[in-house]
Amino acid sequence: MKDAIADALSRAIRRFVHLVRFRARATDLENELAFHREQIARELITRGVPHADVPSEVRRRMGNETFMREEARGVWLWPTVESLWQDVRVALRGLGRSPGFTLVVTLTLALGVGANAAVFSVLSTVMLRPLPFSNPDRVVMIWERDRTTGRLFGVTPADFADWRGRTRMVSSIAALDPFPTVTLTGAGAAERLAAAAVSAELFSVLGVKPVVGRQFVASDQMHGGDHIVMLGHDVWRTRFGGDSNVVGRTITLSNTPYKVVGVLPASIGVIGKPSDYYGRTKFDVWIPLRYDPQLLPKLRGTHPLRVFARLSVNRTIADARSEMDGIATALEAIHPETNEDRGTEVVSLADQVFGSARRPLFILSGAAILVFAIACANVVALLLGRATKRTREIAVRIALGAGRRRVVRQLVTEGIVMSSIGSAAGVCVAWGLIGALRRLIPVNLPFAQNVAIDGRVLTAALVVAVATGVLFGIAPLVLSRHKEMQQALRAGARSAGTNTGGAQRVFVVGQLAFALTLLVGAGLATKSLLQLMAVDPGFKSDHVLTARISLAGDSRYETSAQAEDFFRELVERVERVPMADEVAVAAHLPLSGSDNSWGYQLEGWPKDDSQNAKYRPVGTRYFETVGIPLRSGRTFTNADRADASRVVVINESLARVITNSTGAASAIGKRVRMLDPTMEWRTVVGVVADVRHFALDQPALPELYLPLGQTPFPVHDAFLTIRTRGEPTAIVEAMRRTVAALSPDKAVFDVQTMEQRVSASAGDARFRATLLGLFAILALVIATVGVFGVMAYIVGQRTRELGIRLAIGARPVELVNHVMRDAAVTVAIGVSLGLGGAWTLGRVLASFLFNVAAFDGAIVLSVASILAASSLVAAWVPARRLIKLSPIAVLQDN
Amino acid sequence: MKQAAELLPGTLDLLVLRTLTRGQQHGYGIAQHLKERTSGVLQVGESSLYPALQRLLLAGYVESEWGASENNRRARFYTITPAGRKQLAAERKEFDRVVEAIRLALA
């Protein structure tokens, strides 16, 4: 026993050594053989064999060198490996002999595996990542909700302070103001950074600790305290080299010195999802949230804050909800002029981050699984078809004495080889697909930038694919046990198989149904997208360049007048740039994600009566630059300065409210006032057309435009808009230089053409349409292939029977018709079943569709026709062979 | 010359090892030696000889090194190892046993 072990061990060692010296051994053998040949030649010559005959005689004596080399080499391989390798080679040869079949199966598997790996990688990155906070399921976000429209808003500072004082259901509550932007100077090039102003309690709400230094404490929020800042992880690494000595250093933000007190961990980007922060994925710096205690109670107009809270122990989110409702009602009673109809909404942080993404992603994964199922079904069907053809071969091999196990192993190997090739191709497909998906994913899906192929997902897909291959590699063996298969060996018996492809027909019907469902879905999504893009946004988006600029935190531009002066100077300078036709600034641009609203009163309304309108500070020439048509009256001019009489321009929606309310013919000349501290009356001087501000599929709301100098609060963040002659992008450099010349530490950012913004606003719809389209095409291809496979199989099975019919006198065309009718019935059943699926999918998609009915007859009809047509063509190709069928050949083939 | 006979299966290793107890030899030499020794009855084909030599190398029964042949050509020489000698003795014993059994059965 010990000897056997020792022997096996020493052999194993020698095998390892051999592996290393593989090439050397091969050369050795060649040299040996060369020597041997030489010696034989020498011997022959001495014996007197004529020189001409020597080479052939040597060859004869040497025998089968190829075989010998293989044998010699085979000695060194592990025994199982050697025969496995043989099996693999046989399998590859077999696959090579039927290239069409191999190609089809490989393609099908590749598409199925690739699509799934890609989609589930996205899914796992976006959905299954746990939030980087302690006990994240105890963290909630609290929004303010307009009770009449149901829209959610951020929280006003005064409301937040009140909530903080009153709530018991949460153990800690904190706020984050995402709007400050600062410019970092003095450490390299000036750079605009995204800043978050946060309450000190945010860190305990989230359970987050700084990696270096300390976090904010309550005393840091004192109004007028020292300027301190915490750095975000990325900025710390890229601008400050990840140096832990940065704590205590002073940096200059927007011309003010700030002391660095700590650095946040890398896991904290934004708290929540990017779309809650206008697309931002991280904050660069964090500063304490401070309010002047005198002003704080008055700040009930704007809604900048995002509020986070941690539920108290043993409290549920339902508890928090009912408490917040009560608090909101109480505040409504105390502050009716601002808090009317102002409710709250409490959402778990996980839902906030992932909630809206769930629906589309589930649709996505549903589609991917469908495609994978179809692909596997196809592979199954094709392998089954091939298997029945080979049962005879298998039965013969076994009868001739091939070990059953060996045969099984060979078949399994074949199945594995085939599915491995397909899966490897699938990995490539997945790579490509992920790359494309990454570019398409709308930015409001969380963690979108981190999408990469997930190893686990890939492994799972590969395992399933390989299992499919194995399973149906064995199929012929299983089938060969059938009594009928044994008959195949008897001379004169019927050819193998009474299987008329029933099981496969079922598969194909299923595939067709799935394909139709996906195709209709894709059609609906595409039509929805087209409808969306066809909407008139209310302004002219061509040839307009836009960029953001921020004066926040700069003491030189604190007052309304100072800010207005800066913007006017900026506009004048940019107007001098050659390609600029019209230039203007505005606080909020349509489809940019930026927005603000305020309560207002019409003259003549009861004192407590007020409504909400969108608040739009704009510079002169704004409407002309962006192309919003004037309906009546006038737009702003340079005369509408800070010291001039108060005027406003309104949009058609607001004009309608006014004319309905007053019964007047026109809103021009009427006076309104905003519920701001000044409470000044402003005269309506113009009415402009409605624009789609929020999204192309959302109607306009009443909008109140004010001249920049007349706003109750100074405008510090604005959009610069330029209508250009020629390509808007060509003016970008000139614009940057002009801004830098005016104020070197102000950088413009978020530079886009208006058309880009319009297009991006349809990003979700485009993503859906593209994805569904992709899957639909995949499904179409796979289903068509399935039809082809089944038909080829059936034709093959029935060749004998049909050949007999030919012999009896049927015409080839009749045979083809007969077979095609058969196929047509299958296709019809599949398509009909698919209609049911399409209807269901339509219902699921309904909430995403714009201007498209959930069951659009035209789409269904055209899609069904395409599917039916391609299926019938696919069925016809193998059926065509029947025309050339020779009855004699069929009868002879036994 | 007598007709060449089929080599009894499994005996090639035995014959090669025995040949090598007479001293170092290269592949061609082994084949020649067997042919001469058996007056042409046993002719080892190259296609079975070299794989057999590889097997013996793997098993550790022989070693090989490159040297110069009689006519000064480069050739690979095989030497039997102590383990090889042990194996030779064992296989010889086994062979005798089988042959004796066959004889008994034929008698």
PDB file of C-alpha atoms in Angstrom, chain B residues 40-97:
ATOM      1  CA  GLY B  40      14.434 -11.585 -35.890  1.00  0.00           C
ATOM      2  CA  VAL B  41      11.369 -13.067 -34.217  1.00  0.00           C
ATOM      3  CA  LEU B  42      10.737 -10.050 -32.015  1.00  0.00           C
ATOM      4  CA  GLN B  43      10.766  -6.814 -33.969  1.00  0.00           C
ATOM      5  CA  VAL B  44       9.786  -3.847 -31.883  1.00  0.00           C
ATOM      6  CA  GLY B  45       8.020  -1.174 -33.859  1.00  0.00           C
ATOM      7  CA  GLU B  46       9.200   2.369 -33.215  1.00  0.00           C
ATOM      8  CA  SER B  47       5.617   3.422 -32.586  1.00  0.00           C
ATOM      9  CA  SER B  48       5.466   1.172 -29.531  1.00  0.00           C
ATOM     10  CA  LEU B  49       9.075   1.511 -28.425  1.00  0.00           C
ATOM     11  CA  TYR B  50       9.230   5.215 -27.773  1.00  0.00           C
ATOM     12  CA  PRO B  51       5.957   5.475 -25.890  1.00  0.00           C
ATOM     13  CA  ALA B  52       7.183   2.541 -23.803  1.00  0.00           C
ATOM     14  CA  LEU B  53      10.416   4.373 -23.047  1.00  0.00           C
ATOM     15  CA  GLN B  54       8.392   7.425 -22.001  1.00  0.00           C
ATOM     16  CA  ARG B  55       6.317   5.232 -19.706  1.00  0.00           C
ATOM     17  CA  LEU B  56       9.429   3.832 -18.129  1.00  0.00           C
ATOM     18  CA  LEU B  57      10.790   7.332 -17.663  1.00  0.00           C
ATOM     19  CA  LEU B  58       7.542   8.399 -16.017  1.00  0.00           C
ATOM     20  CA  ALA B  59       7.612   5.416 -13.713  1.00  0.00           C
ATOM     21  CA  GLY B  60      11.174   6.187 -12.783  1.00  0.00           C
ATOM     22  CA  TYR B  61      12.501   2.789 -13.945  1.00  0.00           C
ATOM     23  CA  VAL B  62      14.919   4.345 -16.385  1.00  0.00           C
ATOM     24  CA  GLU B  63      16.866   7.563 -16.677  1.00  0.00           C
ATOM     25  CA  SER B  64      18.046   9.245 -19.801  1.00  0.00           C
ATOM     26  CA  GLU B  65      20.881  11.496 -20.892  1.00  0.00           C
ATOM     27  CA  TRP B  66      22.205  12.733 -24.180  1.00  0.00           C
ATOM     28  CA  GLY B  67      25.542  11.401 -25.374  1.00  0.00           C
ATOM     29  CA  ALA B  68      27.504  10.445 -28.431  1.00  0.00           C
ATOM     30  CA  SER B  69      26.716   7.255 -30.339  1.00  0.00           C
ATOM     31  CA  GLU B  70      29.260   4.836 -31.862  1.00  0.00           C
ATOM     32  CA  ASN B  71      29.450   6.923 -34.975  1.00  0.00           C
ATOM     33  CA  ASN B  72      29.620  10.185 -33.055  1.00  0.00           C
ATOM     34  CA  ARG B  73      26.016  11.283 -33.567  1.00  0.00           C
ATOM     35  CA  ARG B  74      23.990  12.824 -30.753  1.00  0.00           C
ATOM     36  CA  ALA B  75      21.677  10.227 -29.255  1.00  0.00           C
ATOM     37  CA  ARG B  76      19.636   9.794 -26.128  1.00  0.00           C
ATOM     38  CA  PHE B  77      20.870   7.005 -23.891  1.00  0.00           C
ATOM     39  CA  TYR B  78      18.731   5.206 -21.365  1.00  0.00           C
ATOM     40  CA  THR B  79      19.973   3.644 -18.124  1.00  0.00           C
ATOM     41  CA  ILE B  80      18.094   1.346 -15.828  1.00  0.00           C
ATOM     42  CA  THR B  81      17.625   2.569 -12.277  1.00  0.00           C
ATOM     43  CA  PRO B  82      17.589   0.553  -9.049  1.00  0.00           C
ATOM     44  CA  ALA B  83      13.818   0.893  -9.014  1.00  0.00           C
ATOM     45  CA  GLY B  84      13.850  -0.399 -12.565  1.00  0.00           C
ATOM     46  CA  ARG B  85      15.858  -3.427 -11.558  1.00  0.00           C
ATOM     47  CA  LYS B  86      13.398  -4.182  -8.817  1.00  0.00           C
ATOM     48  CA  GLN B  87      10.534  -3.849 -11.267  1.00  0.00           C
ATOM     49  CA  LEU B  88      12.319  -6.073 -13.747  1.00  0.00           C
ATOM     50  CA  ALA B  89      12.692  -8.809 -11.180  1.00  0.00           C
ATOM     51  CA  ALA B  90       9.042  -8.530 -10.231  1.00  0.00           C
ATOM     52  CA  GLU B  91       7.766  -8.540 -13.787  1.00  0.00           C
ATOM     53  CA  ARG B  92       9.995 -11.428 -14.688  1.00  0.00           C
ATOM     54  CA  LYS B  93       8.606 -13.442 -11.856  1.00  0.00           C
ATOM     55  CA  GLU B  94       5.091 -12.627 -12.922  1.00  0.00           C
ATOM     56  CA  PHE B  95       5.813 -13.479 -16.516  1.00  0.00           C
ATOM     57  CA  ASP B  96       7.235 -16.862 -15.555  1.00  0.00           C
ATOM     58  CA  ARG B  97       4.228 -17.533 -13.429  1.00  0.00           C
TER      59      ARG B  97
END
